[in-house]
Tab-separated table of C-alpha atoms and ligand atoms in Angstrom:
chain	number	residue	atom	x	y	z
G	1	UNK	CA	9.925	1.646	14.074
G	2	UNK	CA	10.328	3.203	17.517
G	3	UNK	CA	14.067	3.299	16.636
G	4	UNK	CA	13.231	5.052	13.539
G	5	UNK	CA	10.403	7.369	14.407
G	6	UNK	CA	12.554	8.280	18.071
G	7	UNK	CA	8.914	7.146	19.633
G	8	UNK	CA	7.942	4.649	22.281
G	9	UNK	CA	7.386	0.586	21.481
G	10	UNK	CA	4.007	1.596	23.746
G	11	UNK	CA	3.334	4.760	21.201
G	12	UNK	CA	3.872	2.474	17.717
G	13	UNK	CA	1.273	0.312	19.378
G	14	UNK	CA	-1.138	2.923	19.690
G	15	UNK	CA	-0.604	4.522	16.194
G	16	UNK	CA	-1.362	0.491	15.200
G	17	UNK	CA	-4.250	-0.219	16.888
G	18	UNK	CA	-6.186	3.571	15.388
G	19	UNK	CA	-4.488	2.339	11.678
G	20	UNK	CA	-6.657	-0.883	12.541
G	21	UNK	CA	-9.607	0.855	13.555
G	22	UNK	CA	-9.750	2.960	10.382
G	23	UNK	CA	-9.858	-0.597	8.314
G	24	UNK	CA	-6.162	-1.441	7.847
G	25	UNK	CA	-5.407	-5.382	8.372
G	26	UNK	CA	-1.947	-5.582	10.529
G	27	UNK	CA	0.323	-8.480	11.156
G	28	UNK	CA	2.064	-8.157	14.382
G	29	UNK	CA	5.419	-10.950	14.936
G	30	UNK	CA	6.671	-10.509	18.461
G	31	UNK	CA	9.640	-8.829	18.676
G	32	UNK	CA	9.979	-8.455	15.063
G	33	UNK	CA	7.602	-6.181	13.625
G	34	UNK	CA	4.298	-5.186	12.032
G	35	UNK	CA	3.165	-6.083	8.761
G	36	UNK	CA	0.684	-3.933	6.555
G	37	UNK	CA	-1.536	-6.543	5.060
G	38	UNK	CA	-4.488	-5.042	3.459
G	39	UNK	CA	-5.450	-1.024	3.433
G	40	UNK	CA	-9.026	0.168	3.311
G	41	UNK	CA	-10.769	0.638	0.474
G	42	UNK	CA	-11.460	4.710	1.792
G	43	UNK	CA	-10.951	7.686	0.071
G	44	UNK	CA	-7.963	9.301	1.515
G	45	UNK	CA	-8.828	13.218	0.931
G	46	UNK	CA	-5.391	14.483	2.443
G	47	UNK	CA	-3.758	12.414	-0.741
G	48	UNK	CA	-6.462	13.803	-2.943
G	49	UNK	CA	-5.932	17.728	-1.763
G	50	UNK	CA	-1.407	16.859	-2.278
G	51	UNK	CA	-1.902	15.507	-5.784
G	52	UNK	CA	-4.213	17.543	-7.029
G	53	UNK	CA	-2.747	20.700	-9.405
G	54	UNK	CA	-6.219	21.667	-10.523
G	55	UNK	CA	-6.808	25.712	-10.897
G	56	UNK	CA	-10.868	25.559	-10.393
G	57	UNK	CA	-12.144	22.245	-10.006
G	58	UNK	CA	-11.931	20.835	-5.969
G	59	UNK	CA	-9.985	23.486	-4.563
G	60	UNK	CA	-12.937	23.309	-1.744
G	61	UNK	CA	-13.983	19.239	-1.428
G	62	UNK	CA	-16.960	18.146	1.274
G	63	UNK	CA	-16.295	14.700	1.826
G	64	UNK	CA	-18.950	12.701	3.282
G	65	UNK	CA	-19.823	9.120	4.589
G	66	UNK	CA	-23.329	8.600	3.657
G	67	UNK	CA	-25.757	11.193	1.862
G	68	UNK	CA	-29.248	11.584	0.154
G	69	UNK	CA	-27.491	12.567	-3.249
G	70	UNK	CA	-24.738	14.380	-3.830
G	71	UNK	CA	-26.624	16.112	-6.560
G	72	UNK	CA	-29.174	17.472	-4.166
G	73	UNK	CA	-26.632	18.677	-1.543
G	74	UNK	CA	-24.373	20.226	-4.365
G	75	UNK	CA	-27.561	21.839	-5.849
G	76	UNK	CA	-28.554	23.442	-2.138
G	77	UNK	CA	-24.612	24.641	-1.662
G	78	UNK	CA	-24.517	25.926	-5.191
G	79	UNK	CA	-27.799	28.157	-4.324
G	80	UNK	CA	-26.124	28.967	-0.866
G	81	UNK	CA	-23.588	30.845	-3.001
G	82	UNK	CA	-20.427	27.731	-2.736
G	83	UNK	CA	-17.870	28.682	-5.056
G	84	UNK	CA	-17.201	26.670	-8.479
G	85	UNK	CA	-15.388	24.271	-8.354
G	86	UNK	CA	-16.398	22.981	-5.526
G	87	UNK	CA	-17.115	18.992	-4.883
G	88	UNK	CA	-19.348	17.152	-2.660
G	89	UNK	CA	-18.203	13.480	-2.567
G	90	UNK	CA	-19.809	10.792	-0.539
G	91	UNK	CA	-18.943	6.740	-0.160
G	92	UNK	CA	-22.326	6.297	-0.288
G	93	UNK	CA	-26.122	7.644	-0.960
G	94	UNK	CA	-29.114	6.491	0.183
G	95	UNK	CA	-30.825	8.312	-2.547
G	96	UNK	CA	-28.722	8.154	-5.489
G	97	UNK	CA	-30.402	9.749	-8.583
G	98	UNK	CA	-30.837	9.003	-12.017
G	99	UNK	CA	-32.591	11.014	-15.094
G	100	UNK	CA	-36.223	11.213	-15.038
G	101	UNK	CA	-36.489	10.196	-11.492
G	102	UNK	CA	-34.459	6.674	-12.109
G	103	UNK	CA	-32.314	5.613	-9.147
G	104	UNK	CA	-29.086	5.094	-8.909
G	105	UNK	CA	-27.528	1.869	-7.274
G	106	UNK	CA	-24.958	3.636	-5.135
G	107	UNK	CA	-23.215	1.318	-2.182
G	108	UNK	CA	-19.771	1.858	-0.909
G	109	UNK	CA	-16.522	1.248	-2.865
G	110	UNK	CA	-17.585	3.334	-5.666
G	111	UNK	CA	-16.766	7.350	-6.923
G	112	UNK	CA	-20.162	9.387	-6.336
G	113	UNK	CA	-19.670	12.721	-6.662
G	114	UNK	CA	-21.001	16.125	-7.948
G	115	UNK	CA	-19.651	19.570	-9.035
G	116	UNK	CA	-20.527	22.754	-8.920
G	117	UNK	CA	-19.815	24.390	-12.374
G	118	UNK	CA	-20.660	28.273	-13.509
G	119	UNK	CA	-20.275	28.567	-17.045
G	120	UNK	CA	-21.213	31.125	-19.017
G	121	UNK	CA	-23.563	29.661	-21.248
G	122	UNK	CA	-27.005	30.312	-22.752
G	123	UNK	CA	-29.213	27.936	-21.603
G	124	UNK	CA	-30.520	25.659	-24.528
G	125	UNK	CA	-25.797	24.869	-23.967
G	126	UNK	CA	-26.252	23.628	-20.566
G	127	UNK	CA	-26.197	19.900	-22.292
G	128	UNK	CA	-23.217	20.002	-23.354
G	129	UNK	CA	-21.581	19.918	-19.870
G	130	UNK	CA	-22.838	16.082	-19.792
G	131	UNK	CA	-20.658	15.594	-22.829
G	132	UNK	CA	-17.913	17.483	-21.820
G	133	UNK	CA	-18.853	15.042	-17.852
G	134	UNK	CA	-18.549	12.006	-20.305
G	135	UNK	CA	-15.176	13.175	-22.555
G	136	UNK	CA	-13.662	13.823	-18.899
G	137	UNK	CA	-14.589	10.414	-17.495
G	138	UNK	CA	-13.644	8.381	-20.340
G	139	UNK	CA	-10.123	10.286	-20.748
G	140	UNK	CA	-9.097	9.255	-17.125
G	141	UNK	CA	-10.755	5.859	-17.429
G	142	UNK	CA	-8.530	5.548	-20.735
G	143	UNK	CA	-5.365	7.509	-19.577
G	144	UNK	CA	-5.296	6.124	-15.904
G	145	UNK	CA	-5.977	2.750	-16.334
G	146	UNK	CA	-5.926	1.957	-20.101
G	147	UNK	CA	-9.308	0.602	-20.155
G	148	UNK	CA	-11.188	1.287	-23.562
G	149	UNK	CA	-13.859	3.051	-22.250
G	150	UNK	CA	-16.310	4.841	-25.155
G	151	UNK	CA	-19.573	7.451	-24.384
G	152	UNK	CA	-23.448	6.159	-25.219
G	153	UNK	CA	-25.263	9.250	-25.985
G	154	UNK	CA	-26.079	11.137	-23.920
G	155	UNK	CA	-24.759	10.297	-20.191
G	156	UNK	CA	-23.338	6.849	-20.114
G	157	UNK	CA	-20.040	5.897	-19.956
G	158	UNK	CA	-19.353	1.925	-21.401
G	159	UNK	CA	-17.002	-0.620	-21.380
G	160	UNK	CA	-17.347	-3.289	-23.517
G	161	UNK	CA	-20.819	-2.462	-24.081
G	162	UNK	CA	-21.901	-2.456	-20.044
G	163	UNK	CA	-22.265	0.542	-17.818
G	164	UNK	CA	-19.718	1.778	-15.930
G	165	UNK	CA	-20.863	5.655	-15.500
G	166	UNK	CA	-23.994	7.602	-15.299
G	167	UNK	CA	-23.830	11.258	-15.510
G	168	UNK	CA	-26.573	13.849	-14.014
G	169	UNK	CA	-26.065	17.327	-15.039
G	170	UNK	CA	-29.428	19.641	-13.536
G	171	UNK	CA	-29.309	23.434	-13.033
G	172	UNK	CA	-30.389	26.633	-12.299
G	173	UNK	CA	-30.942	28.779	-14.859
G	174	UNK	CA	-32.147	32.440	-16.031
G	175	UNK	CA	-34.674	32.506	-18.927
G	176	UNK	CA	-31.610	32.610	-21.345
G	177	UNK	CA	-28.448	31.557	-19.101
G	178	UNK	CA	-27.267	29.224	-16.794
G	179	UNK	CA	-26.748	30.334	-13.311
G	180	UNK	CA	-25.221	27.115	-12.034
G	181	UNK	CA	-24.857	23.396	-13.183
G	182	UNK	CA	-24.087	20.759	-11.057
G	183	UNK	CA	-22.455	17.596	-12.560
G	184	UNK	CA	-22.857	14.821	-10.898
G	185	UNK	CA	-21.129	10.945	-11.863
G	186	UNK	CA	-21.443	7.727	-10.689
G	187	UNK	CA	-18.759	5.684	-11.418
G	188	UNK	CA	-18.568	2.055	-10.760
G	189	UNK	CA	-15.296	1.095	-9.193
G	190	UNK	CA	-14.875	-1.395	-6.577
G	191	UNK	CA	-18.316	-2.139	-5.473
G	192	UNK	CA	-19.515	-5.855	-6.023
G	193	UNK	CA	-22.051	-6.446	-8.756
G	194	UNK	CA	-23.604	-9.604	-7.209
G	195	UNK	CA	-25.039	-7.468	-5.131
G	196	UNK	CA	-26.459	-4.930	-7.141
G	197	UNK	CA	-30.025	-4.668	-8.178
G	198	UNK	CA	-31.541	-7.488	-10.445
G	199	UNK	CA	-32.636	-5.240	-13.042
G	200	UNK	CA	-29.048	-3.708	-13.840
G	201	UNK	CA	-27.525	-7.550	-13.294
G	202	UNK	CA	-25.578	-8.139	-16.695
G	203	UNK	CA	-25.780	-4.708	-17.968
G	204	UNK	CA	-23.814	-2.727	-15.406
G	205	UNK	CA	-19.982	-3.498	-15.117
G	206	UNK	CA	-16.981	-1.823	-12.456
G	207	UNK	CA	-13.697	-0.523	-13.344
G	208	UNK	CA	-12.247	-3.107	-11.010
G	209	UNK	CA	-13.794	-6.224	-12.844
G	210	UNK	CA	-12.812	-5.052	-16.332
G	211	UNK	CA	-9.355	-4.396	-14.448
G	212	UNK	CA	-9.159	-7.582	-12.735
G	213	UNK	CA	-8.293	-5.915	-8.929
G	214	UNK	CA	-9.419	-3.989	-6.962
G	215	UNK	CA	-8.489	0.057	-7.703
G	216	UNK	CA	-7.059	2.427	-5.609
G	217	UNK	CA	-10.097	5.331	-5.694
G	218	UNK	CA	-8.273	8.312	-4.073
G	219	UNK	CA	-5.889	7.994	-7.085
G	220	UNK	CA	-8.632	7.649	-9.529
G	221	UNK	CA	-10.704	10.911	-8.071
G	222	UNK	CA	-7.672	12.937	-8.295
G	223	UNK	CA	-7.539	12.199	-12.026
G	224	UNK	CA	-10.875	12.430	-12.374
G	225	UNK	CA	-10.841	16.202	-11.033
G	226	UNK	CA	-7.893	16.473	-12.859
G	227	UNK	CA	-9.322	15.362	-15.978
G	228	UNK	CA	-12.496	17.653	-15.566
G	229	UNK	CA	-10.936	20.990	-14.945
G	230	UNK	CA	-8.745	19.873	-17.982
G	231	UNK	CA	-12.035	19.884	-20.334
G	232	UNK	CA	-13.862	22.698	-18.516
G	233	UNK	CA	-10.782	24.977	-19.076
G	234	UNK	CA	-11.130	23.397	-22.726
G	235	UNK	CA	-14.879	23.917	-23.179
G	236	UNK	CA	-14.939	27.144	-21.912
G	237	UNK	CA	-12.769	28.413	-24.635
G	238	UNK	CA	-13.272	26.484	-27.710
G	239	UNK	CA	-16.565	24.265	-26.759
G	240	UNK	CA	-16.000	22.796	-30.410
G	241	UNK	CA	-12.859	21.274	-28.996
G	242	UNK	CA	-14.927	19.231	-26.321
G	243	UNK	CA	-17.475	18.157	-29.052
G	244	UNK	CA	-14.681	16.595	-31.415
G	245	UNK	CA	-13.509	14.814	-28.442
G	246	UNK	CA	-16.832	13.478	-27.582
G	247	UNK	CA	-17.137	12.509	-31.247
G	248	UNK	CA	-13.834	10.529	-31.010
G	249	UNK	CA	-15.043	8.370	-28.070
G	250	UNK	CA	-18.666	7.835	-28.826
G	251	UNK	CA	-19.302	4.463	-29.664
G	252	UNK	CA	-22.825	6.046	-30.609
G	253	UNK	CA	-22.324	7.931	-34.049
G	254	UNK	CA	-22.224	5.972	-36.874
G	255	UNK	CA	-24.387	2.963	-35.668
G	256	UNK	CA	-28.205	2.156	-36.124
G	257	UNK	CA	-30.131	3.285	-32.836
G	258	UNK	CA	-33.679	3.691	-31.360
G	259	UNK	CA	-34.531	6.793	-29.683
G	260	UNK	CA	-38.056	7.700	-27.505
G	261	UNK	CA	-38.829	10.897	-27.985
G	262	UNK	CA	-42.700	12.876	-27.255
G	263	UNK	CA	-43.814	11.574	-30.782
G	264	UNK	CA	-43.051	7.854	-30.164
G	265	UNK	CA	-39.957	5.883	-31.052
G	266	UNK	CA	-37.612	6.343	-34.132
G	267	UNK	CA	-35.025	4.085	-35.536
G	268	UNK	CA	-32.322	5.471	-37.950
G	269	UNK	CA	-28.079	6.279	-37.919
G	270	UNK	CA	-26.639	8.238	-35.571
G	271	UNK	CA	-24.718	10.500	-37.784
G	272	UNK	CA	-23.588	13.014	-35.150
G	273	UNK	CA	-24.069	15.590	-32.724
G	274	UNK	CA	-24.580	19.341	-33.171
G	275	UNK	CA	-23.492	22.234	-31.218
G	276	UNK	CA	-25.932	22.112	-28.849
G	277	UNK	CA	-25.157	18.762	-27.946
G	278	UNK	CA	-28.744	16.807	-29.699
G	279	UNK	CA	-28.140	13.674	-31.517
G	280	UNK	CA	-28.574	13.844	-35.376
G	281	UNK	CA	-30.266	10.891	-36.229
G	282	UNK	CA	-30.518	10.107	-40.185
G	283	UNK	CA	-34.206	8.318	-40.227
G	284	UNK	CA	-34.869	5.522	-43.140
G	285	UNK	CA	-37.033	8.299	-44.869
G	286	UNK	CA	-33.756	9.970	-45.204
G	287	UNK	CA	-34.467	12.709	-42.826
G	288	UNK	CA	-32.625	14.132	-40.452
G	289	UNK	CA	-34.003	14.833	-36.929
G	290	UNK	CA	-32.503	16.172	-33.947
G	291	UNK	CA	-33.033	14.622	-30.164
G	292	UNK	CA	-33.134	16.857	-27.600
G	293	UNK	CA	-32.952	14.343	-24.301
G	294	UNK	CA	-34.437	10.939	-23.773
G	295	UNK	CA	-32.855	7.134	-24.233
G	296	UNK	CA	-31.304	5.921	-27.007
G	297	UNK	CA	-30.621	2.286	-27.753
G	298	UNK	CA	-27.989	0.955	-30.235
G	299	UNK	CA	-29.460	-1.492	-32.546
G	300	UNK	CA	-27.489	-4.231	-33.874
G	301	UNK	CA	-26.270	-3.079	-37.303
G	302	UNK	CA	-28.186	-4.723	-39.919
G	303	UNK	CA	-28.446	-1.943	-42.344
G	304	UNK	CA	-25.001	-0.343	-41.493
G	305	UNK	CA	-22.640	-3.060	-41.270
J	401	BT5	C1	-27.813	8.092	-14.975
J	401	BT5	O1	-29.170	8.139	-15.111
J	401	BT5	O2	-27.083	7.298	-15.494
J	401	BT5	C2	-27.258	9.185	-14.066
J	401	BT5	C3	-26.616	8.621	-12.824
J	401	BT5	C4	-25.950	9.691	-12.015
J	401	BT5	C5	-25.500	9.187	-10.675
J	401	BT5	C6	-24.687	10.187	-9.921
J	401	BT5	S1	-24.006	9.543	-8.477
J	401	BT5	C7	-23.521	11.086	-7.927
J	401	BT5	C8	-24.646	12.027	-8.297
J	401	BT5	N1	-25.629	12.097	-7.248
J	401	BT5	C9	-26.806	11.580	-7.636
J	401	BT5	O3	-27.820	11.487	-6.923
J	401	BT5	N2	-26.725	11.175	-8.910
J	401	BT5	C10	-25.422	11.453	-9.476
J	401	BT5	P1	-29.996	7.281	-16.153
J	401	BT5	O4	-29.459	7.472	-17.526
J	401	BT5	O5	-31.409	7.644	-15.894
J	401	BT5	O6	-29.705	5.785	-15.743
J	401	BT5	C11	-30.283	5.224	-14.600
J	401	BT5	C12	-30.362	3.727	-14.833
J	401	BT5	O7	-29.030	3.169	-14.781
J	401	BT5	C13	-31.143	2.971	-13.786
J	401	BT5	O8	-32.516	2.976	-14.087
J	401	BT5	C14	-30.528	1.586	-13.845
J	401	BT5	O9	-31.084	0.854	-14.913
J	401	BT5	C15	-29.074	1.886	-14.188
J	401	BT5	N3	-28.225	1.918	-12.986
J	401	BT5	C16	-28.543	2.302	-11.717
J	401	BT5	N4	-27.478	2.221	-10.912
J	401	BT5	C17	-26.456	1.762	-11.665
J	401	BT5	C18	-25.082	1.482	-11.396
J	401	BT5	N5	-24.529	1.664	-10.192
J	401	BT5	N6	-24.324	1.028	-12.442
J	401	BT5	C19	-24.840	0.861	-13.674
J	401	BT5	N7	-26.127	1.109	-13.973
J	401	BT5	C20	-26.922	1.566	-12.992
């Protein structure tokens, strides 16, 4: 190496010992060599910033170790005037957010991130950026690592049936149009189930278990940013585009579910979503209602089997 790099034996040493300090696991033979064992599992931003041909989405990335919520900081630089586009990524949140003040399990070895998006958009749209969050997410699940990965009305993101990604969309708005969104995903990746909390035990699931290995993340964000200026480009001129997409991967539509709403719970077929993103659910009455927001839960087909 010191042949190679025209470098001191005593400087290869020291660019060695900082590789180990950032996390890398090194073999050293005596007057042989080094070995690379193991890298860290980090997010390698430099890699991120070379791969990425995005025009919009994380041209400007904050990168941080540990955070509240990415969601919350994105929200405060969005109203501080940051550009869109721009990302706030952490490895970590101590306050991770879910809908209606849920939490979200967030330790390290995971993607959390959020984005700053300015649409043009009345509104009673805004919505529809979770579905156009959820299209992006399960095309680079799908496309990167060829994992079938289908959308649960209206922010989750399954594999065989188990969570892998929760989606947060909040905003600032006008009386009739959006100001600023910012999206914010959780994806599960690396991190180690056992340890998660006992009440998402069984229902949550990681890319790297359905994989079988652990997956290299920087790769995966670049193709996630990649895959999210794709459909923003997409939604903001033909948003029908992003809808037929979401219809393609919704493992949703077409099965019996159980929504609660203000007025109680209803059971009936998803039959599909509208333009402004609300489930269309086809009730036993034979009437159609539309849901707004909320939870829905698929029902084991007995009536639609
Ligand atoms: C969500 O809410 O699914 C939206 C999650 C959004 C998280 C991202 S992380 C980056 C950004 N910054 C934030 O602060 N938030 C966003 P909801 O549909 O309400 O689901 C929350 C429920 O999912 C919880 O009540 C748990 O049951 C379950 N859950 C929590 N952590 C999980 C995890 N890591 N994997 C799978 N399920 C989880």
């Amino acid at each position: 190496m010191a042949e190679k790099f025209r470098i001191s034996r005593a400087a290869v040493w020291k660019q060695i010992k900082m590789l180990e300090r950032e996390g890398c696991k090194i073999e050293a033979v005596r007057s042989k060599g080094y070995r690379l064992v193991t890298m860290p599992d980090i997010i390698v931003l430099d890699d991120v910033k070379h791969e990425l041909k995005t025009t919009t989405i994380g041209k400007d990335i904050r990168y941080y170790s540990e955070v509240d919520s990415t969601n919350t900081l994105a929200m405060k630089l969005a109203q501080d005037g940051a550009s869109e586009g721009t990302v706030v990524i952490a490895e970590t949140q101590h306050g991770g957010k879910g809908r209606l003040g849920r939490r979200w399990f967030s330790p390290r070895g995971n993607l959390l991130l959020s984005i700053i998006l300015r649409p043009v958009l009345p509104t009673h749209k805004a919505p529809l950026i979770t579905l156009l969050g959820g299209v992006a997410v399960a095309a680079a699940i799908r496309e990167h690592l060829g994992i079938a990965a289908g959308i649960k009305w209206p922010n989750d993101i399954l594999i065989r049936g188990k969570k892998v990604c929760g989606l947060l969309a909040e905003m600032s708005a006008e009386p009739d149009s959006v100001r600023y969104i910012v999206l914010g995903i959780g994806l599960n990746v690396n991190m180690d189930s056992r340890l998660a909390p006992a009440e998402i035990q069984g229902m949550a699931t990681t890319l790297a278990a359905e994989r079988g290995g652990i997956i290299d993340r920087t790769r995966l964000f670049a193709e996630l940013l990649a895959q999210i200026d794709r459909w923003y480009r997409i939604f903001c001129e033909n948003p029908e585009a992003v809808l037929s997409a979401w219809r393609n991967l919704s493992v949703t539509l077409g099965r019996r579910v159980a929504a609660v709403g203000q007025d109680g719970t209803i059971e009936g077929v998803a039959e599909d979503i509208d333009s402004e993103g609300r489930l269309m659910v086809r009730l036993d009455s034979g009437v159609l209602q539309r849901i707004a927001s909320g939870d829905v839960t698929i029902r084991k087909d007995t009536k639609n089997e």
